[in-house]
Coordinates of C-alpha atoms and ligand atoms in Angstrom, one line a residue:
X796 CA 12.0 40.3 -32.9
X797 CA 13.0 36.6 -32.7
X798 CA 13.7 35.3 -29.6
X799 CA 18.0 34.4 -29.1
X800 CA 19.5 31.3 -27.7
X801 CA 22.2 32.3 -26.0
X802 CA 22.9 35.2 -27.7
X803 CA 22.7 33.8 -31.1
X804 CA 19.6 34.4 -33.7
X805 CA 18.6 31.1 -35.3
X806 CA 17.7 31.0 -39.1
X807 CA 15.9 28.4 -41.2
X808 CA 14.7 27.8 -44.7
X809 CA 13.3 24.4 -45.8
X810 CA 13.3 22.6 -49.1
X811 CA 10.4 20.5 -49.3
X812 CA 10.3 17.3 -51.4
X813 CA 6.7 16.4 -52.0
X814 CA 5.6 13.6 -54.5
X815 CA 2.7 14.2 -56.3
X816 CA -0.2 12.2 -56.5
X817 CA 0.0 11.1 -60.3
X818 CA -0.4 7.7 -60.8
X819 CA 2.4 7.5 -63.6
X820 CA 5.9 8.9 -63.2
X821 CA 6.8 12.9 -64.2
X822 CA 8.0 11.4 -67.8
X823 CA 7.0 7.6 -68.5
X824 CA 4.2 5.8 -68.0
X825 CA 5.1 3.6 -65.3
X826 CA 3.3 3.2 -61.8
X827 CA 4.3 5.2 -59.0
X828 CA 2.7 3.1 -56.7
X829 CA 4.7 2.5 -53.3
X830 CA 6.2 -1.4 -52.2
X831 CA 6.3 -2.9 -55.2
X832 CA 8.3 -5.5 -56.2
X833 CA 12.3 -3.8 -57.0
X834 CA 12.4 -3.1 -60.4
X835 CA 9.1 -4.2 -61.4
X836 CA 7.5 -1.0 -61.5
X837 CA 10.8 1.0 -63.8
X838 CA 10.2 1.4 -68.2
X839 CA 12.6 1.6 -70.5
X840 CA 12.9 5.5 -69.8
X841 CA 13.3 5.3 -66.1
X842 CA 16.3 3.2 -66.8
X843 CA 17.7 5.4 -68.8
X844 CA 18.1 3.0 -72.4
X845 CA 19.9 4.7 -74.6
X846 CA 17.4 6.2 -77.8
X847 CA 14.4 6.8 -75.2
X848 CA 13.0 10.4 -74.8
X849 CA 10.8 11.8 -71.8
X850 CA 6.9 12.7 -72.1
X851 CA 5.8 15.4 -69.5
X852 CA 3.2 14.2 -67.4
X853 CA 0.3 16.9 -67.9
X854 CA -1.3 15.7 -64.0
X855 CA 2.2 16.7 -62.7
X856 CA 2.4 20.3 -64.2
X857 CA -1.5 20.7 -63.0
X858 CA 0.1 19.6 -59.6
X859 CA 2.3 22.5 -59.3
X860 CA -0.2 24.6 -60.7
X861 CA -2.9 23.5 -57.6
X862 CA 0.0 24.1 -55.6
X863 CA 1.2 27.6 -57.2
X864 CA -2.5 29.0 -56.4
X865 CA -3.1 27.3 -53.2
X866 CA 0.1 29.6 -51.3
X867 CA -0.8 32.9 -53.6
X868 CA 2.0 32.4 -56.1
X869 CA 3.5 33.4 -59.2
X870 CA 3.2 30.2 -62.0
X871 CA 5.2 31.2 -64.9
X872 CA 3.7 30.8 -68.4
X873 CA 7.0 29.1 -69.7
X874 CA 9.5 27.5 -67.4
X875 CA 12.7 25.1 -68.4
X876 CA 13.7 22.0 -67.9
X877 CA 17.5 21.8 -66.7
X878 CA 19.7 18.5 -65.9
X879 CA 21.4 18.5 -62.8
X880 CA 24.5 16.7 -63.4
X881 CA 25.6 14.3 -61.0
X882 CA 27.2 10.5 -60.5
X883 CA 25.4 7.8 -58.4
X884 CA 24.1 4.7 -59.2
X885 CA 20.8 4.6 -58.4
X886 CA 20.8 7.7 -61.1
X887 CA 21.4 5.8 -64.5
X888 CA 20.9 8.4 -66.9
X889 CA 23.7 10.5 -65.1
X890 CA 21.9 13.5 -64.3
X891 CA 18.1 13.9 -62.8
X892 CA 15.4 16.6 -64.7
X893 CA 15.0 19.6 -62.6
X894 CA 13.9 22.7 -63.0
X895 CA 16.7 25.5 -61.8
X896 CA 16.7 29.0 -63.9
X897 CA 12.9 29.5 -64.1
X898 CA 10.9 27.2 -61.9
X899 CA 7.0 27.0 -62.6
X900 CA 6.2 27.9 -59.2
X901 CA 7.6 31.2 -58.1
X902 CA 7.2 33.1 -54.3
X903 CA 3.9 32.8 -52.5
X904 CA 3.7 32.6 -49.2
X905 CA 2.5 30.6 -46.3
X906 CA 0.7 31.9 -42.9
X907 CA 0.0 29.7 -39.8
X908 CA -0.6 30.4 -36.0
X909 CA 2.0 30.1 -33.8
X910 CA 2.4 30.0 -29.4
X911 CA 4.8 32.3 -28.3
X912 CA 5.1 32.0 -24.4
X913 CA 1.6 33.1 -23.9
X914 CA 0.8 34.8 -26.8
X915 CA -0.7 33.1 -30.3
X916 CA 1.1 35.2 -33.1
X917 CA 0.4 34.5 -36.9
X918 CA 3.5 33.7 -38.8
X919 CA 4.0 34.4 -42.6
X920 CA 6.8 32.2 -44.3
X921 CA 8.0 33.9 -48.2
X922 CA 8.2 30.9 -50.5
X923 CA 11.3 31.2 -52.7
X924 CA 9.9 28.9 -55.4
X925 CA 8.4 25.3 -56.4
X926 CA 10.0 23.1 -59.1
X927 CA 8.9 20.1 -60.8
X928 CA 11.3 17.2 -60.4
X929 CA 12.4 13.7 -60.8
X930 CA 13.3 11.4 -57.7
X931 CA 16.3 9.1 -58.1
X932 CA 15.8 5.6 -57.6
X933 CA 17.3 3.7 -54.4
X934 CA 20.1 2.3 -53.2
X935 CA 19.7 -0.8 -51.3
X936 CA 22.8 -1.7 -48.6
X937 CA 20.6 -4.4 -46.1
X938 CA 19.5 -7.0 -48.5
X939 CA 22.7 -8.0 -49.8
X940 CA 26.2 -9.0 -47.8
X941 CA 28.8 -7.3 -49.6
X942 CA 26.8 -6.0 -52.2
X943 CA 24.2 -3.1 -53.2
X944 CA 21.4 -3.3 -55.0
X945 CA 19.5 -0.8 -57.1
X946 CA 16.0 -0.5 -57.3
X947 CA 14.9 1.8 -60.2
X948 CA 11.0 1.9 -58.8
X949 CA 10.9 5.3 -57.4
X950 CA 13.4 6.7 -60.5
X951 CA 11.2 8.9 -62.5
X952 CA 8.5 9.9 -59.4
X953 CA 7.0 13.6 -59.9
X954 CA 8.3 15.6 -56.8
X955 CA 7.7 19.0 -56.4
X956 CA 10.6 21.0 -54.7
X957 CA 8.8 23.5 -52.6
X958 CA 11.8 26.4 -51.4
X959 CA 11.5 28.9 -48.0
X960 CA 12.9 31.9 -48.1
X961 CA 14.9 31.6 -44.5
X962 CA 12.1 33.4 -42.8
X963 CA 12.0 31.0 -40.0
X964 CA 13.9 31.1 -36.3
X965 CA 13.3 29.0 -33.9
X966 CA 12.7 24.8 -34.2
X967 CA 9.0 25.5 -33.3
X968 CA 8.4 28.1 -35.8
X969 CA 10.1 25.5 -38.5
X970 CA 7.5 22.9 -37.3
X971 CA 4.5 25.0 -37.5
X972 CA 6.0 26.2 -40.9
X973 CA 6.4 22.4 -42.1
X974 CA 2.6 20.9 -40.7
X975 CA 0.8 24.3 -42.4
X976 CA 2.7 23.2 -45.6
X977 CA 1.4 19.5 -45.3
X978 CA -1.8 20.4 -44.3
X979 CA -2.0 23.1 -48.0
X980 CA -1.0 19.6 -49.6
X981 CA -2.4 16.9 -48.2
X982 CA -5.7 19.5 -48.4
X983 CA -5.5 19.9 -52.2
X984 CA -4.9 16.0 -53.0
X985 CA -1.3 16.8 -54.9
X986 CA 0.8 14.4 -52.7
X987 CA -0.7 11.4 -49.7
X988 CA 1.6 13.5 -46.9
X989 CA 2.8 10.1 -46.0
X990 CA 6.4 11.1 -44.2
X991 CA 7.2 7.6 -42.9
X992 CA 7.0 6.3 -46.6
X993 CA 8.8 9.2 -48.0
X994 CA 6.6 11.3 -49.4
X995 CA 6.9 14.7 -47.6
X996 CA 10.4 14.6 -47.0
X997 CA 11.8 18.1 -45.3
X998 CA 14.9 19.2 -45.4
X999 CA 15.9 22.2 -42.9
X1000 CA 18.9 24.8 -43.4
X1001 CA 19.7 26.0 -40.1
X1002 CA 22.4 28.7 -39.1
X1003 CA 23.0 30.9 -36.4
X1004 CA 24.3 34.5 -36.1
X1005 CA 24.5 37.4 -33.5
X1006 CA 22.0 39.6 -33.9
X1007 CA 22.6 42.4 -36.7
X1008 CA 25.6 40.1 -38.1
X1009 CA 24.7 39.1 -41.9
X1010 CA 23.5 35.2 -42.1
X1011 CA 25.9 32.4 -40.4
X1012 CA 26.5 29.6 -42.9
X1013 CA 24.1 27.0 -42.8
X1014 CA 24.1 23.2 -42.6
X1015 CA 21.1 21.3 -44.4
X1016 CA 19.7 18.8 -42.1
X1017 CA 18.4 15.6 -44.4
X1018 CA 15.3 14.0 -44.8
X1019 CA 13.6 14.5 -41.4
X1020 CA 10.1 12.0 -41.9
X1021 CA 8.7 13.0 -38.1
X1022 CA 7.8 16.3 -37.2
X1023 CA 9.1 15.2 -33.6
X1024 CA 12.6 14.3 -35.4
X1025 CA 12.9 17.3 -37.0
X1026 CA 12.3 19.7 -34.2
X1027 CA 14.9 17.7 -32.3
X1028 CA 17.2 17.7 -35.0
X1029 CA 17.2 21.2 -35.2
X1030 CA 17.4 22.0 -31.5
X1031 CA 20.7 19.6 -31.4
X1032 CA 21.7 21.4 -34.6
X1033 CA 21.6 25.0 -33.2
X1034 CA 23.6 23.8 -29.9
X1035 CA 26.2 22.3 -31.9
X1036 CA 26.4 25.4 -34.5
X1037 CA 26.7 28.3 -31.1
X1038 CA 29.2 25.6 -29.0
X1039 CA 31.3 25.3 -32.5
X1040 CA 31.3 29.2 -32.5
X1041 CA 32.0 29.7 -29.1
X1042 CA 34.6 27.3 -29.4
X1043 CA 36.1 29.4 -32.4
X1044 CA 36.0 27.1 -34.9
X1045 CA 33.8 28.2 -38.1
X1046 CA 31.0 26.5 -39.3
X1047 CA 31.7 24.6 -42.7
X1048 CA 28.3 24.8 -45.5
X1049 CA 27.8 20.6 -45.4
X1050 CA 24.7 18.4 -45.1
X1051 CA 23.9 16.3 -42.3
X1052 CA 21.8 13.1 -41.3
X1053 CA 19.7 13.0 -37.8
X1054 CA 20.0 10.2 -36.0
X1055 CA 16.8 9.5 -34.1
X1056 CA 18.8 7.0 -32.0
X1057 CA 21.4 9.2 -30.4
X1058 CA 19.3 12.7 -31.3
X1059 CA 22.7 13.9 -32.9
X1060 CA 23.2 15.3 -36.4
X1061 CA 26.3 14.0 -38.3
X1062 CA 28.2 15.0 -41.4
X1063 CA 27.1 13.1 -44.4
X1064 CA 29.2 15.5 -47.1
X1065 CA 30.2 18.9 -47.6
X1066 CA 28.1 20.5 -50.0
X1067 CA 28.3 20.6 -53.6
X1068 CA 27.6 24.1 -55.0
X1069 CA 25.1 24.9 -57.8
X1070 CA 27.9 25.3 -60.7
X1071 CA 29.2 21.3 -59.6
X1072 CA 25.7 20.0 -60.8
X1073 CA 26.6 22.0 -64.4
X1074 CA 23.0 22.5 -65.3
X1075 CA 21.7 23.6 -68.4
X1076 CA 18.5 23.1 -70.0
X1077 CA 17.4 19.7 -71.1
X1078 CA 17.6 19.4 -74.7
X1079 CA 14.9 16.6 -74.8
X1080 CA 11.9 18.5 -73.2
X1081 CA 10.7 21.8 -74.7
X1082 CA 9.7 24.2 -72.2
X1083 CA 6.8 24.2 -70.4
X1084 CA 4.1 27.2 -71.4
X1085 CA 1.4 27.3 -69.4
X1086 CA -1.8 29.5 -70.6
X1087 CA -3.9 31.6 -68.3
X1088 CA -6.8 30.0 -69.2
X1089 CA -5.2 26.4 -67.9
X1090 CA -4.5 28.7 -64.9
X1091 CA -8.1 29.8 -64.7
X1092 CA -9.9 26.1 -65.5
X1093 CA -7.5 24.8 -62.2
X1094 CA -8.6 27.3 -60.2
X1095 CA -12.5 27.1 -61.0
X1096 CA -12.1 23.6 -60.5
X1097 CA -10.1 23.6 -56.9
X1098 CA -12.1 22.8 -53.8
X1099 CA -12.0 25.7 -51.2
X1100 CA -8.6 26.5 -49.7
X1101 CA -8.2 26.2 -45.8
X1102 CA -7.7 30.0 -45.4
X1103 CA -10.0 31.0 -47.8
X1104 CA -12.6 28.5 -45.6
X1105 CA -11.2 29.7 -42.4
X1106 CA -12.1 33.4 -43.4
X1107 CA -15.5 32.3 -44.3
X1108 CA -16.2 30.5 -41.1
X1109 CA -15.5 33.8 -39.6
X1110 CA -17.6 35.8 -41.9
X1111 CA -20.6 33.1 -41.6
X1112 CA -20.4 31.9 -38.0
X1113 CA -18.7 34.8 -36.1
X1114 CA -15.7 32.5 -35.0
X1115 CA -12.5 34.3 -33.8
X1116 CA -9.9 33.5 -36.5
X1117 CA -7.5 31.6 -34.2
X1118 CA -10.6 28.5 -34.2
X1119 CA -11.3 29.2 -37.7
X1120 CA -7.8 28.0 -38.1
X1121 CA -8.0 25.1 -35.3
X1122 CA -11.5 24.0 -37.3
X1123 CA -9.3 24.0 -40.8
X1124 CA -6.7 21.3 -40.1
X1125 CA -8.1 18.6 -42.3
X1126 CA -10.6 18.9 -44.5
X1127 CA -12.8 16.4 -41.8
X1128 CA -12.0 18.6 -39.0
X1129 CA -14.1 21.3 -40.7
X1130 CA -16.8 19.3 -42.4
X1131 CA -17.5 18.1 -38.8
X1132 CA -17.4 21.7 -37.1
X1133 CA -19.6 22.6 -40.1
X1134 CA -22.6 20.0 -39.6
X1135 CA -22.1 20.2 -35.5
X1136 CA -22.5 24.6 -36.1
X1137 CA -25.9 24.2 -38.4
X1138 CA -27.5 21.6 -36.5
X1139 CA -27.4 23.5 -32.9
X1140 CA -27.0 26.8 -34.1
X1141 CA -24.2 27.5 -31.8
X1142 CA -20.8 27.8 -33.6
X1143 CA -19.0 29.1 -31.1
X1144 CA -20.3 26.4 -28.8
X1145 CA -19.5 23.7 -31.1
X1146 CA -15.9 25.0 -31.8
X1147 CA -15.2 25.0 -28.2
X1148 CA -16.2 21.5 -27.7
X1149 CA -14.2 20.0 -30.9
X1150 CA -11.1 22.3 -30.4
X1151 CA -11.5 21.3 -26.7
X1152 CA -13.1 17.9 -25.2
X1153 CA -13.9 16.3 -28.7
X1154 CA -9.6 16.7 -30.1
X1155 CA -8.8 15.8 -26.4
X1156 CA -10.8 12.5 -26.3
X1157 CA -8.7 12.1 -30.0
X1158 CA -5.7 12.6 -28.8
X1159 CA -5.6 9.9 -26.1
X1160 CA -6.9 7.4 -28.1
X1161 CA -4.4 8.2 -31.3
X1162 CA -7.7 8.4 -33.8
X1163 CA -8.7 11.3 -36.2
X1164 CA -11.8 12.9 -36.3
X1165 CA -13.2 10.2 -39.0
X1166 CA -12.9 7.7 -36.2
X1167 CA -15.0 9.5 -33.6
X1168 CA -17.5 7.7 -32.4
X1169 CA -18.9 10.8 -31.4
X1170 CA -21.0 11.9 -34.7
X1171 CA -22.1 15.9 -35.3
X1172 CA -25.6 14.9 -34.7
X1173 CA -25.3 14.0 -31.2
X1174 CA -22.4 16.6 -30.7
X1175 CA -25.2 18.9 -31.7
X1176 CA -27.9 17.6 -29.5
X1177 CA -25.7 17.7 -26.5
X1178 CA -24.7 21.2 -27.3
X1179 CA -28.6 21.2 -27.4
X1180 CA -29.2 20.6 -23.7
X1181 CA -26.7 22.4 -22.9
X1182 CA -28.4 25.8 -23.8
X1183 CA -31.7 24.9 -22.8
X1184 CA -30.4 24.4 -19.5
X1185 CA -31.2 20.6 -19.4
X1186 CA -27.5 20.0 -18.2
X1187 CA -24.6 21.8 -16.3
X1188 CA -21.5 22.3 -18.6
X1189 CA -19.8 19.2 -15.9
X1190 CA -23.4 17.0 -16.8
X1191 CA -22.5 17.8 -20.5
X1192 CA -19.0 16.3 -20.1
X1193 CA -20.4 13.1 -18.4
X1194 CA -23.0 12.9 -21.8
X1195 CA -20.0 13.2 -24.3
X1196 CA -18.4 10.4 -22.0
X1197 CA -21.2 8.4 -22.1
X1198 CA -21.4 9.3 -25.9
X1199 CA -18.1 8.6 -26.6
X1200 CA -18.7 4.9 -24.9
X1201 CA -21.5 4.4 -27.0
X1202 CA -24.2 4.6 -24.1
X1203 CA -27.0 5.9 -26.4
X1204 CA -28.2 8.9 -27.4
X1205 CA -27.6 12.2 -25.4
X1206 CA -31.5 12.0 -23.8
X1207 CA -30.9 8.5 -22.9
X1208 CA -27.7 9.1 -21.4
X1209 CA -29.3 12.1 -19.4
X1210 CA -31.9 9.8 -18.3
X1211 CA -30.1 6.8 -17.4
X1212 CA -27.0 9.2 -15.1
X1213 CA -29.3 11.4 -13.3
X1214 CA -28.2 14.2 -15.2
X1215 CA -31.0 16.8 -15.3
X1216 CA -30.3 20.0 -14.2
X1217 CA -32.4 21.0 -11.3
X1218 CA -35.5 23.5 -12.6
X1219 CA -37.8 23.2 -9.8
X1220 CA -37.3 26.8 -7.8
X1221 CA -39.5 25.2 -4.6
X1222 CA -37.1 22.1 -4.1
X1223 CA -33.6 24.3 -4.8
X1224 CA -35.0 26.7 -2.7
X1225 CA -35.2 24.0 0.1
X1226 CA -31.6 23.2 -0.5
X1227 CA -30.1 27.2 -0.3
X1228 CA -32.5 27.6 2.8
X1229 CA -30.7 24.5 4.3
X1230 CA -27.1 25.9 3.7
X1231 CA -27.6 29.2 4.3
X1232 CA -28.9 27.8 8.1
X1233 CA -25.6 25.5 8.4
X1234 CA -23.3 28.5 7.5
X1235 CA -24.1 31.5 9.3
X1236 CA -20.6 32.4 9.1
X1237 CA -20.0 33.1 5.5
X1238 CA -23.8 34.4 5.1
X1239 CA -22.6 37.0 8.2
X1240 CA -19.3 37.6 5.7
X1241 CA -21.1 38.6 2.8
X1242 CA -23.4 40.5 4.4
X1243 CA -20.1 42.4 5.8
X1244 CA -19.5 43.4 2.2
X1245 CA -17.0 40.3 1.4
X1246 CA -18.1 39.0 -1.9
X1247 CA -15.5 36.1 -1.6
X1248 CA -18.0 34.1 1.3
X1249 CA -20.4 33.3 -1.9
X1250 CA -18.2 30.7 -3.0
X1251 CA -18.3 29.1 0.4
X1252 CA -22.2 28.5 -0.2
X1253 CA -22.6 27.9 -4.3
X1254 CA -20.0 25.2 -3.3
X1255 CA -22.3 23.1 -0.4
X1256 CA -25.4 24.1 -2.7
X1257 CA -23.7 22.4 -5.9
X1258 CA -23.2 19.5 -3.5
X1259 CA -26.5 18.8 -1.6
X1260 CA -28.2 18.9 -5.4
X1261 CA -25.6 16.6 -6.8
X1262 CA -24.1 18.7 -9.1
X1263 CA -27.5 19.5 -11.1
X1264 CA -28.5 22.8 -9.9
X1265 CA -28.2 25.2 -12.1
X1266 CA -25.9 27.7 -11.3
X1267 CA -26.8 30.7 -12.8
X1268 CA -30.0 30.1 -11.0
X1269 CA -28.7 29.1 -7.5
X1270 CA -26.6 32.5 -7.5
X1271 CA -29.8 34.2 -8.4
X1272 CA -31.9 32.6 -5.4
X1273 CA -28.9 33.2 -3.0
X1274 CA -28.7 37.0 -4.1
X1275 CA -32.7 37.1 -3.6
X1276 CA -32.2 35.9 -0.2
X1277 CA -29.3 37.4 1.0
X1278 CA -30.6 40.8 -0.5
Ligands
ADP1578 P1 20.7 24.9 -52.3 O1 19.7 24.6 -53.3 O2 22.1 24.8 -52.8 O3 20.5 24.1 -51.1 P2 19.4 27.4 -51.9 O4 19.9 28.8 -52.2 O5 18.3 26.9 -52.8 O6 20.6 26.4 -51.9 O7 18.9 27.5 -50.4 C1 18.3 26.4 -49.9 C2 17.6 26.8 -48.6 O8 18.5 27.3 -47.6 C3 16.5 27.8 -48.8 O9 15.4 27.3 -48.1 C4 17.0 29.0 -48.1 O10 16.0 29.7 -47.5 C5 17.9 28.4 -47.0 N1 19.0 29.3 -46.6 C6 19.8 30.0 -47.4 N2 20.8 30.6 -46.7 C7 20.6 30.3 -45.4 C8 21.2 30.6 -44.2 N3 22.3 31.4 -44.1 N4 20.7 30.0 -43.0 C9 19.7 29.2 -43.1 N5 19.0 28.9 -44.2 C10 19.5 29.4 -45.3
MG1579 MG1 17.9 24.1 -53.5

């Protein structure tokens, strides 16, 4: 059951522009690369010269294929080629080569953790379908005074279209949705992920209804290039939609533009329906067959998939599957849980210190894990000392610290702190015997049966041996003694 606000059920479905990785465009051979020079980077068939034909891009279709297996989809063995007919003019042949009747990609799904109050439930999102595109080149309003410029550069880029079914309802679960969907293709190298520079751009359908009503109309919220924008955009969105309602004015379908500045959505245009476009196949391309066997070579030839690796670190190092998700963000997350688990032998250990102190430390400093300056090795060797009761679990903390600050290596940094955990029974003892005589009280307590009084003496124990008894120890003494 999805969780209302005020009353209403929120639903979402994305459409996911992602450009692929090719270095030449879906059907020319010019460079995609991004911030080049305008219109240096735009061929005769980008600009749309009368007499030229487009080429399909093989690396483009193999794209969608790597895409089509990485999310457990269908990829049709013959899908069309349709113009979507529209007027603009940074779109100079008049209409942009889409796929519509029979995409290449089609369902497939896409699972990912999410926090529910308390609670960590998976999430699966239904994948409509994926389409092989063109982008439109831009329009440029800033440059000029009274003027617009085009710049054909981008005109021709592969995208792939990735379609939700609208399985999603609330903005966090749209979120999760949209990083578990960058991280499949960032992970599989079809597209750089880079949102500020366009290429992951997300657009979210958002409506509201009352529970057992069929599906509000939606609005489409454009282009949202920050995961922080876009779950903004869609909590303003969902307060606007229920006041509207309550109000008793009906939601019109239209698509809308975010405005980071005010954190307000805004009409850009009522939406055109499919039959306005007037597609119909592209005369000019023949449809695309695809071959199980080219199914079969991509998928030999695919590195491992983050759920397929997250099930193995489960099988292979007895991790709960909520870390073995953590662990398979990026690609480095998990090569460095990897080499910290087989050098100490202690997965479960090294998880919790890289889900825990090692991403904390990350986060405050705004690096990834390729920037730690914390390598596996000495992640392992402090994990090391940890369960050959060199160090307390606080010592270790001061060790990755030191680590971290590039102090030295994790014996060193022992050393050189005072760390070592205190092993010697005779001088501990010394210590308990000490407390024990300067609080009668809580040793008369426990001795009453109140369990609670131990804490009053581990605590002045810890203390007197600076932190580096240890304490499974120290209880054991203290039990010994009080009997
Ligand atoms: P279009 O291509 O015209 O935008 P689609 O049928 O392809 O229309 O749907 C686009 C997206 O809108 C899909 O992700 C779909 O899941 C979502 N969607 C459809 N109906 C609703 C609705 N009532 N509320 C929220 N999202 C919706
Ligand atoms: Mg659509």
């Amino acid at each position: 059951m999805s969780k209302l606000v005020q009353g209403y059920e929120v639903v979402i479905g994305f459409e996911t522009h992602a450009q692929l990785s090719t270095n030449s465009k879906i059907f020319s051979r010019a460079p995609t690369a991004f911030g080049a020079e305008a219109n240096t980077q735009a061929c005769a068939v980008d600009m749309a010269l009368p007499g030229t034909l487009p080429v399909m891009n093989i690396g483009a279709v193999e794209r969608a294929i790597e895409f089509g297996l990485a999310i457990n989809a269908h990829i049709a063995e013959r899908s069309i080629f349709a113009r979507k007919n529209y007027f603009y003019p940074d779109l100079p042949k008049g209409y942009q080569i889409s796929q519509f009747e029979i995409p290449v990609v089609q369902g497939g799904e896409v699972s990912f953790f999410l926090e529910e109050g308390k609670e960590t439930v998976r999430k699966t999102v239904r994948l409509e379908r994926a389409h092989l595109e063109e982008d439109a080149g831009k329009s440029l309003h800033e440059d000029f005074i009274g003027q617009s410029g085009i710049d054909l550069n981008r005109a021709g880029t592969p995208l792939l279209e990735i379609v939700t079914q609208p399985d999603m309802s609330s903005s966090e679960e749209a979120v999760a949705f949209a990083k578990e969907l960058h991280k499949i293709v960032t992970w599989i190298g079809i597209c750089d992920g880079n949102m500020q520079e366009g290429s992951f751009r997300c657009d979210a359908n958002v409506s509201v209804r009352k529970p057992g009503q069929p599906l509000g109309t939606r609005r489409e919220i454009k282009n949202l290039n920050s995961f922080k924008f876009m779950q903004q955009a869609i909590d303003y969105e969902v307060r606007w939609q229920i006041e509207e309602i309550e109000d008793g004015r009906a939601i019109q379908q239209a698509t809308v533009l975010f405005d980071p500045d005010t954190g307000e959505t805004r009409a850009m245009r009522t939406k055109e329906d499919a039959a306005d476009y007037r597609y119909f196949p592209d005369p000019d391309l023949p449809p695309l067959v695809i071959g199980r066997d080219w199914v079969d070579r991509v998928k030999r030839e695919m590195a491992e998939l983050p759920r397929v690796m997250a099930e193995r670190f489960v099988k292979d190092y007895a991790l709960p599957e909520y870390d073995a998700t953590q662990l398979t963000q990026s690609k480095a997350v998990a090569a460095y849980f990897e080499a910290t688990a087989k050098a100490c032998g202690q997965a479960k250990l090294a998880s919790n210190w890289i889900m825990g102190e090692v991403s904390r430390r990350l986060n405050a400093s705004e690096m990834v894990i390729e920037q730690a300056p914390v390598s596996a090795a000495q992640l392992a060797a402090l994990i090391g000392r940890i369960s050959d009761n060199t160090i307390s679990n606080n010592a270790a903390r001061q060790v990755f610290e030191g680590l971290w600050n590039k102090e030295g290596e994790v014996d060193a940094i022992i050393e050189a702190k005072g760390l070592k955990q205190m092993n010697d029974t005779g001088e501990l003892e010394k210590i308990i015997d000490e407390v024990l005589a300067a609080n009668p009280k809580n040793v008369e307590e426990f001795k009453a049966g109140n369990t609670k009084a131990l804490n009053g003496l581990v605590g002045p124990i810890m203390k007197a041996s600076k932190g580096k008894a240890n304490p499974g120890q120290v209880n054991a003494l203290l039990m010994k003694k009080l009997g």
